[in-house]
Amino acid sequence: MSTAASPRIRSLALVTGATSGIGRAVAENLAHAGVNLVINAWSARDLEACAERWRACGIEVHPVAADLSEARAVEHLWASTVALAESRDFRFDILVNNAGFGAFGPDASIDEDVLVRMLRLNAEALMRLTHRAARRFTETGTPSAPARILNIASTAAFQSIPYFAHYAATKAFVLSYSEAIAAELDASARGRVTLTTCAPGPVRTGFGVAAGLREDSPFDRQAMDAGGVAKEALRAMRAGERLVVCGGLNRFGAVLTQLAPRRLATRIAGALLSKMK
């Protein structure tokens, strides 16, 4: 699918977590391809700064500040996007679920409210938006111009990770859920809509420090560039691929993890994470 706008079809994408990291890089790539945007994050100030930058590409950018860990915020974001598409005669045909966060440390050391918010944002909000998009896109997409859903998971999804248990569990949900829905769509939508899951490893986004890791941890030193991940994710999305693991080393690690005994994989992951605090 070409994501460039045309006089006949003015494409609209909804991107969550769009002001930093992978989400920002994906949104910027779409903007340069001529795709109009609805961008979401919790900071209205950061959203407006991004919107001003991307409007220079000649597109419309509509910021919606909302905390998607709240169900009402998800409803508001979705309703706003659909209303915009209908009022401006846009073809709302791309959803990018990127919003999420993590917290490093032993389970007992992390506040329960933080864990519940993580679950709601990383998993529930993604599920709600994917569910709505799959239904809408099945009706509006066509085999010649299919609609696309891109869900951002993580290589953390491939194994249990002590000291990173909750984040890894939410990303395991994203991977399992997204691959299953992709299979359903392949069978029922008949080429009108595809769902791609992107599983990056560590990415230089400030995620590690925000999650509680020290600044000089191997997490950021070994991380990929967000722009490179975004380009690989969008390539896979346009090709209709179900899963893309970014980076050759990460692909090797994902395969190795699935071949290893689960207890061993968990032990190794925990040993590595415990050294990053």
GROMACS .gro file of C-alpha atoms in nm:
model
  277
    1MET     CA    1   0.000   0.000   0.000
    2SER     CA    2   0.123   0.346  -0.078
    3THR     CA    3   0.077   0.576   0.221
    4ALA     CA    4   0.114   0.891   0.012
    5ALA     CA    5  -0.191   1.110  -0.016
    6SER     CA    6  -0.352   1.166  -0.355
    7PRO     CA    7  -0.621   1.399  -0.496
    8ARG     CA    8  -0.868   1.108  -0.479
    9ILE     CA    9  -0.777   0.948  -0.149
   10ARG     CA   10  -0.660   1.160   0.144
   11SER     CA   11  -0.526   0.913   0.394
   12LEU     CA   12  -0.555   0.962   0.770
   13ALA     CA   13  -0.352   0.778   1.035
   14LEU     CA   14  -0.403   0.760   1.409
   15VAL     CA   15  -0.074   0.725   1.599
   16THR     CA   16  -0.062   0.680   1.977
   17GLY     CA   17   0.245   0.762   2.180
   18ALA     CA   18   0.339   0.997   1.898
   19THR     CA   19   0.563   1.251   2.071
   20SER     CA   20   0.867   1.035   2.142
   21GLY     CA   21   1.058   0.727   2.037
   22ILE     CA   22   0.916   0.487   1.781
   23GLY     CA   23   0.577   0.656   1.772
   24ARG     CA   24   0.728   0.992   1.686
   25ALA     CA   25   0.950   0.839   1.418
   26VAL     CA   26   0.656   0.653   1.263
   27ALA     CA   27   0.440   0.966   1.262
   28GLU     CA   28   0.719   1.169   1.104
   29ASN     CA   29   0.766   0.910   0.829
   30LEU     CA   30   0.393   0.912   0.757
   31ALA     CA   31   0.388   1.292   0.752
   32HIS     CA   32   0.665   1.301   0.492
   33ALA     CA   33   0.464   1.047   0.288
   34GLY     CA   34   0.170   1.289   0.279
   35VAL     CA   35  -0.051   1.110   0.531
   36ASN     CA   36  -0.272   1.330   0.750
   37LEU     CA   37  -0.239   1.257   1.120
   38VAL     CA   38  -0.425   1.232   1.445
   39ILE     CA   39  -0.152   1.213   1.709
   40ASN     CA   40  -0.198   1.116   2.071
   41ALA     CA   41   0.010   1.142   2.387
   42TRP     CA   42  -0.060   1.272   2.736
   43SER     CA   43   0.126   1.606   2.700
   44ALA     CA   44  -0.065   1.872   2.504
   45ARG     CA   45   0.248   2.086   2.485
   46ASP     CA   46   0.459   1.810   2.328
   47LEU     CA   47   0.178   1.721   2.088
   48GLU     CA   48   0.144   2.077   1.963
   49ALA     CA   49   0.520   2.103   1.907
   50CYS     CA   50   0.513   1.788   1.694
   51ALA     CA   51   0.200   1.900   1.510
   52GLU     CA   52   0.359   2.233   1.416
   53ARG     CA   53   0.667   2.055   1.283
   54TRP     CA   54   0.475   1.804   1.071
   55ARG     CA   55   0.227   2.056   0.929
   56ALA     CA   56   0.525   2.191   0.737
   57CYS     CA   57   0.495   1.872   0.527
   58GLY     CA   58   0.170   2.009   0.384
   59ILE     CA   59  -0.060   1.779   0.581
   60GLU     CA   60  -0.322   1.824   0.851
   61VAL     CA   61  -0.218   1.722   1.201
   62HIS     CA   62  -0.472   1.700   1.481
   63PRO     CA   63  -0.335   1.650   1.835
   64VAL     CA   64  -0.550   1.475   2.096
   65ALA     CA   65  -0.402   1.484   2.447
   66ALA     CA   66  -0.536   1.191   2.648
   67ASP     CA   67  -0.420   0.927   2.895
   68LEU     CA   68  -0.523   0.603   2.725
   69SER     CA   69  -0.501   0.407   3.049
   70GLU     CA   70  -0.852   0.547   3.101
   71ALA     CA   71  -1.127   0.381   2.896
   72ARG     CA   72  -1.309   0.712   2.846
   73ALA     CA   73  -0.997   0.859   2.690
   74VAL     CA   74  -0.979   0.572   2.440
   75GLU     CA   75  -1.341   0.632   2.347
   76HIS     CA   76  -1.277   1.005   2.307
   77LEU     CA   77  -0.971   0.950   2.088
   78TRP     CA   78  -1.150   0.703   1.863
   79ALA     CA   79  -1.463   0.916   1.830
   80SER     CA   80  -1.255   1.225   1.754
   81THR     CA   81  -1.062   1.044   1.481
   82VAL     CA   82  -1.372   0.903   1.314
   83ALA     CA   83  -1.550   1.240   1.332
   84LEU     CA   84  -1.251   1.412   1.174
   85ALA     CA   85  -1.231   1.156   0.894
   86GLU     CA   86  -1.597   1.200   0.812
   87SER     CA   87  -1.599   1.580   0.834
   88ARG     CA   88  -1.284   1.626   0.623
   89ASP     CA   89  -1.352   1.341   0.380
   90PHE     CA   90  -1.034   1.162   0.485
   91ARG     CA   91  -0.984   0.789   0.441
   92PHE     CA   92  -0.901   0.671   0.793
   93ASP     CA   93  -0.696   0.367   0.698
   94ILE     CA   94  -0.395   0.345   0.932
   95LEU     CA   95  -0.382   0.277   1.307
   96VAL     CA   96  -0.049   0.268   1.490
   97ASN     CA   97  -0.067   0.147   1.852
   98ASN     CA   98   0.259   0.258   2.010
   99ALA     CA   99   0.167   0.408   2.349
  100GLY     CA  100   0.312   0.225   2.646
  101PHE     CA  101   0.564   0.230   2.929
  102GLY     CA  102   0.759  -0.006   3.152
  103ALA     CA  103   0.887  -0.030   3.508
  104PHE     CA  104   1.200  -0.218   3.613
  105GLY     CA  105   1.241  -0.380   3.953
  106PRO     CA  106   1.117  -0.662   4.176
  107ASP     CA  107   0.740  -0.698   4.180
  108ALA     CA  108   0.718  -0.603   4.548
  109SER     CA  109   0.900  -0.272   4.489
  110ILE     CA  110   0.660  -0.132   4.227
  111ASP     CA  111   0.342   0.051   4.324
  112GLU     CA  112   0.030  -0.146   4.236
  113ASP     CA  113  -0.140   0.158   4.079
  114VAL     CA  114   0.154   0.190   3.839
  115LEU     CA  115   0.117  -0.174   3.740
  116VAL     CA  116  -0.256  -0.140   3.677
  117ARG     CA  117  -0.200   0.172   3.467
  118MET     CA  118   0.068  -0.012   3.267
  119LEU     CA  119  -0.168  -0.302   3.199
  120ARG     CA  120  -0.447  -0.070   3.089
  121LEU     CA  121  -0.225   0.138   2.861
  122ASN     CA  122   0.001  -0.129   2.712
  123ALA     CA  123  -0.265  -0.398   2.663
  124GLU     CA  124  -0.623  -0.283   2.717
  125ALA     CA  125  -0.604   0.043   2.520
  126LEU     CA  126  -0.429  -0.136   2.233
  127MET     CA  127  -0.695  -0.407   2.233
  128ARG     CA  128  -0.980  -0.154   2.234
  129LEU     CA  129  -0.839   0.045   1.943
  130THR     CA  130  -0.743  -0.264   1.744
  131HIS     CA  131  -1.091  -0.411   1.792
  132ARG     CA  132  -1.257  -0.094   1.666
  133ALA     CA  133  -1.016  -0.049   1.377
  134ALA     CA  134  -1.049  -0.410   1.260
  135ARG     CA  135  -1.427  -0.374   1.239
  136ARG     CA  136  -1.418  -0.035   1.067
  137PHE     CA  137  -1.132  -0.113   0.831
  138THR     CA  138  -1.295  -0.438   0.718
  139GLU     CA  139  -1.579  -0.225   0.584
  140THR     CA  140  -1.369   0.057   0.437
  141GLY     CA  141  -1.056  -0.117   0.310
  142THR     CA  142  -1.027  -0.272  -0.035
  143PRO     CA  143  -0.793  -0.538  -0.179
  144SER     CA  144  -0.633  -0.272  -0.399
  145ALA     CA  145  -0.598  -0.022  -0.112
  146PRO     CA  146  -0.604  -0.218   0.213
  147ALA     CA  147  -0.622  -0.050   0.551
  148ARG     CA  148  -0.337  -0.118   0.793
  149ILE     CA  149  -0.297  -0.176   1.166
  150LEU     CA  150   0.052  -0.161   1.319
  151ASN     CA  151   0.093  -0.275   1.680
  152ILE     CA  152   0.422  -0.218   1.860
  153ALA     CA  153   0.522  -0.512   2.081
  154SER     CA  154   0.878  -0.592   2.194
  155THR     CA  155   1.130  -0.873   2.198
  156ALA     CA  156   1.038  -0.884   2.568
  157ALA     CA  157   0.724  -1.063   2.449
  158PHE     CA  158   0.914  -1.381   2.367
  159GLN     CA  159   1.003  -1.483   2.724
  160SER     CA  160   0.923  -1.415   3.088
  161ILE     CA  161   1.161  -1.156   3.235
  162PRO     CA  162   1.219  -1.126   3.609
  163TYR     CA  163   1.252  -0.761   3.722
  164PHE     CA  164   1.066  -0.661   3.405
  165ALA     CA  165   0.778  -0.902   3.457
  166HIS     CA  166   0.481  -0.673   3.406
  167TYR     CA  167   0.604  -0.499   3.091
  168ALA     CA  168   0.708  -0.830   2.933
  169ALA     CA  169   0.367  -0.976   3.016
  170THR     CA  170   0.184  -0.686   2.853
  171LYS     CA  171   0.395  -0.721   2.540
  172ALA     CA  172   0.336  -1.097   2.535
  173PHE     CA  173  -0.034  -1.011   2.527
  174VAL     CA  174   0.022  -0.767   2.241
  175LEU     CA  175   0.210  -1.029   2.039
  176SER     CA  176  -0.031  -1.316   2.101
  177TYR     CA  177  -0.344  -1.107   2.053
  178SER     CA  178  -0.216  -0.928   1.743
  179GLU     CA  179  -0.099  -1.243   1.566
  180ALA     CA  180  -0.435  -1.408   1.633
  181ILE     CA  181  -0.635  -1.110   1.506
  182ALA     CA  182  -0.407  -1.089   1.201
  183ALA     CA  183  -0.491  -1.450   1.119
  184GLU     CA  184  -0.863  -1.382   1.162
  185LEU     CA  185  -0.841  -1.080   0.933
  186ASP     CA  186  -0.649  -1.274   0.670
  187ALA     CA  187  -0.934  -1.526   0.667
  188SER     CA  188  -1.230  -1.288   0.686
  189ALA     CA  189  -1.127  -0.950   0.544
  190ARG     CA  190  -0.982  -1.101   0.225
  191GLY     CA  191  -0.710  -0.846   0.174
  192ARG     CA  192  -0.909  -0.542   0.285
  193VAL     CA  193  -0.715  -0.494   0.609
  194THR     CA  194  -0.389  -0.630   0.751
  195LEU     CA  195  -0.237  -0.627   1.100
  196THR     CA  196   0.138  -0.614   1.152
  197THR     CA  197   0.315  -0.659   1.485
  198CYS     CA  198   0.657  -0.497   1.529
  199ALA     CA  199   0.884  -0.643   1.797
  200PRO     CA  200   1.189  -0.420   1.848
  201GLY     CA  201   1.459  -0.481   2.103
  202PRO     CA  202   1.602  -0.193   2.309
  203VAL     CA  203   1.557   0.139   2.130
  204ARG     CA  204   1.727   0.472   2.206
  205THR     CA  205   1.416   0.655   2.324
  206GLY     CA  206   1.485   0.730   2.690
  207PHE     CA  207   1.257   0.437   2.773
  208GLY     CA  208   1.516   0.262   2.988
  209VAL     CA  209   1.585   0.559   3.213
  210ALA     CA  210   1.214   0.639   3.243
  211ALA     CA  211   1.152   0.279   3.346
  212GLY     CA  212   1.411   0.299   3.623
  213LEU     CA  213   1.740   0.188   3.467
  214ARG     CA  214   2.062   0.378   3.522
  215GLU     CA  215   2.175   0.601   3.235
  216ASP     CA  216   2.489   0.397   3.162
  217SER     CA  217   2.309   0.062   3.152
  218PRO     CA  218   2.363  -0.172   2.853
  219PHE     CA  219   1.995  -0.115   2.764
  220ASP     CA  220   2.066   0.219   2.597
  221ARG     CA  221   2.422   0.138   2.485
  222GLN     CA  222   2.303  -0.160   2.281
  223ALA     CA  223   1.983   0.006   2.163
  224MET     CA  224   1.870   0.061   1.804
  225ASP     CA  225   1.779   0.399   1.658
  226ALA     CA  226   1.406   0.477   1.668
  227GLY     CA  227   1.411   0.602   1.309
  228GLY     CA  228   1.548   0.273   1.180
  229VAL     CA  229   1.287   0.075   1.372
  230ALA     CA  230   1.010   0.297   1.235
  231LYS     CA  231   1.122   0.249   0.875
  232GLU     CA  232   1.140  -0.129   0.917
  233ALA     CA  233   0.799  -0.136   1.086
  234LEU     CA  234   0.637   0.071   0.811
  235ARG     CA  235   0.797  -0.142   0.540
  236ALA     CA  236   0.650  -0.453   0.698
  237MET     CA  237   0.313  -0.282   0.745
  238ARG     CA  238   0.294  -0.180   0.380
  239ALA     CA  239   0.388  -0.534   0.277
  240GLY     CA  240   0.112  -0.678   0.494
  241GLU     CA  241   0.354  -0.888   0.701
  242ARG     CA  242   0.218  -1.030   1.027
  243LEU     CA  243   0.538  -0.994   1.234
  244VAL     CA  244   0.865  -0.809   1.204
  245VAL     CA  245   1.146  -0.838   1.458
  246CYS     CA  246   1.379  -0.544   1.405
  247GLY     CA  247   1.754  -0.607   1.391
  248GLY     CA  248   1.944  -0.921   1.295
  249LEU     CA  249   2.072  -0.983   1.648
  250ASN     CA  250   1.721  -0.944   1.788
  251ARG     CA  251   1.582  -1.189   1.532
  252PHE     CA  252   1.848  -1.441   1.630
  253GLY     CA  253   1.774  -1.387   1.997
  254ALA     CA  254   1.400  -1.432   1.947
  255VAL     CA  255   1.453  -1.764   1.771
  256LEU     CA  256   1.704  -1.881   2.032
  257THR     CA  257   1.469  -1.786   2.315
  258GLN     CA  258   1.187  -1.992   2.169
  259LEU     CA  259   1.415  -2.294   2.124
  260ALA     CA  260   1.559  -2.282   2.476
  261PRO     CA  261   1.382  -2.440   2.776
  262ARG     CA  262   1.152  -2.176   2.924
  263ARG     CA  263   1.306  -2.197   3.270
  264LEU     CA  264   1.653  -2.139   3.126
  265ALA     CA  265   1.537  -1.848   2.909
  266THR     CA  266   1.370  -1.687   3.212
  267ARG     CA  267   1.679  -1.734   3.427
  268ILE     CA  268   1.909  -1.578   3.169
  269ALA     CA  269   1.674  -1.284   3.110
  270GLY     CA  270   1.649  -1.218   3.483
  271ALA     CA  271   2.026  -1.231   3.526
  272LEU     CA  272   2.075  -0.976   3.248
  273LEU     CA  273   1.808  -0.738   3.377
  274SER     CA  274   1.931  -0.752   3.737
  275LYS     CA  275   2.265  -0.607   3.622
  276MET     CA  276   2.102  -0.303   3.463
  277LYS     CA  277   1.958  -0.148   3.778
   0.00000   0.00000   0.00000
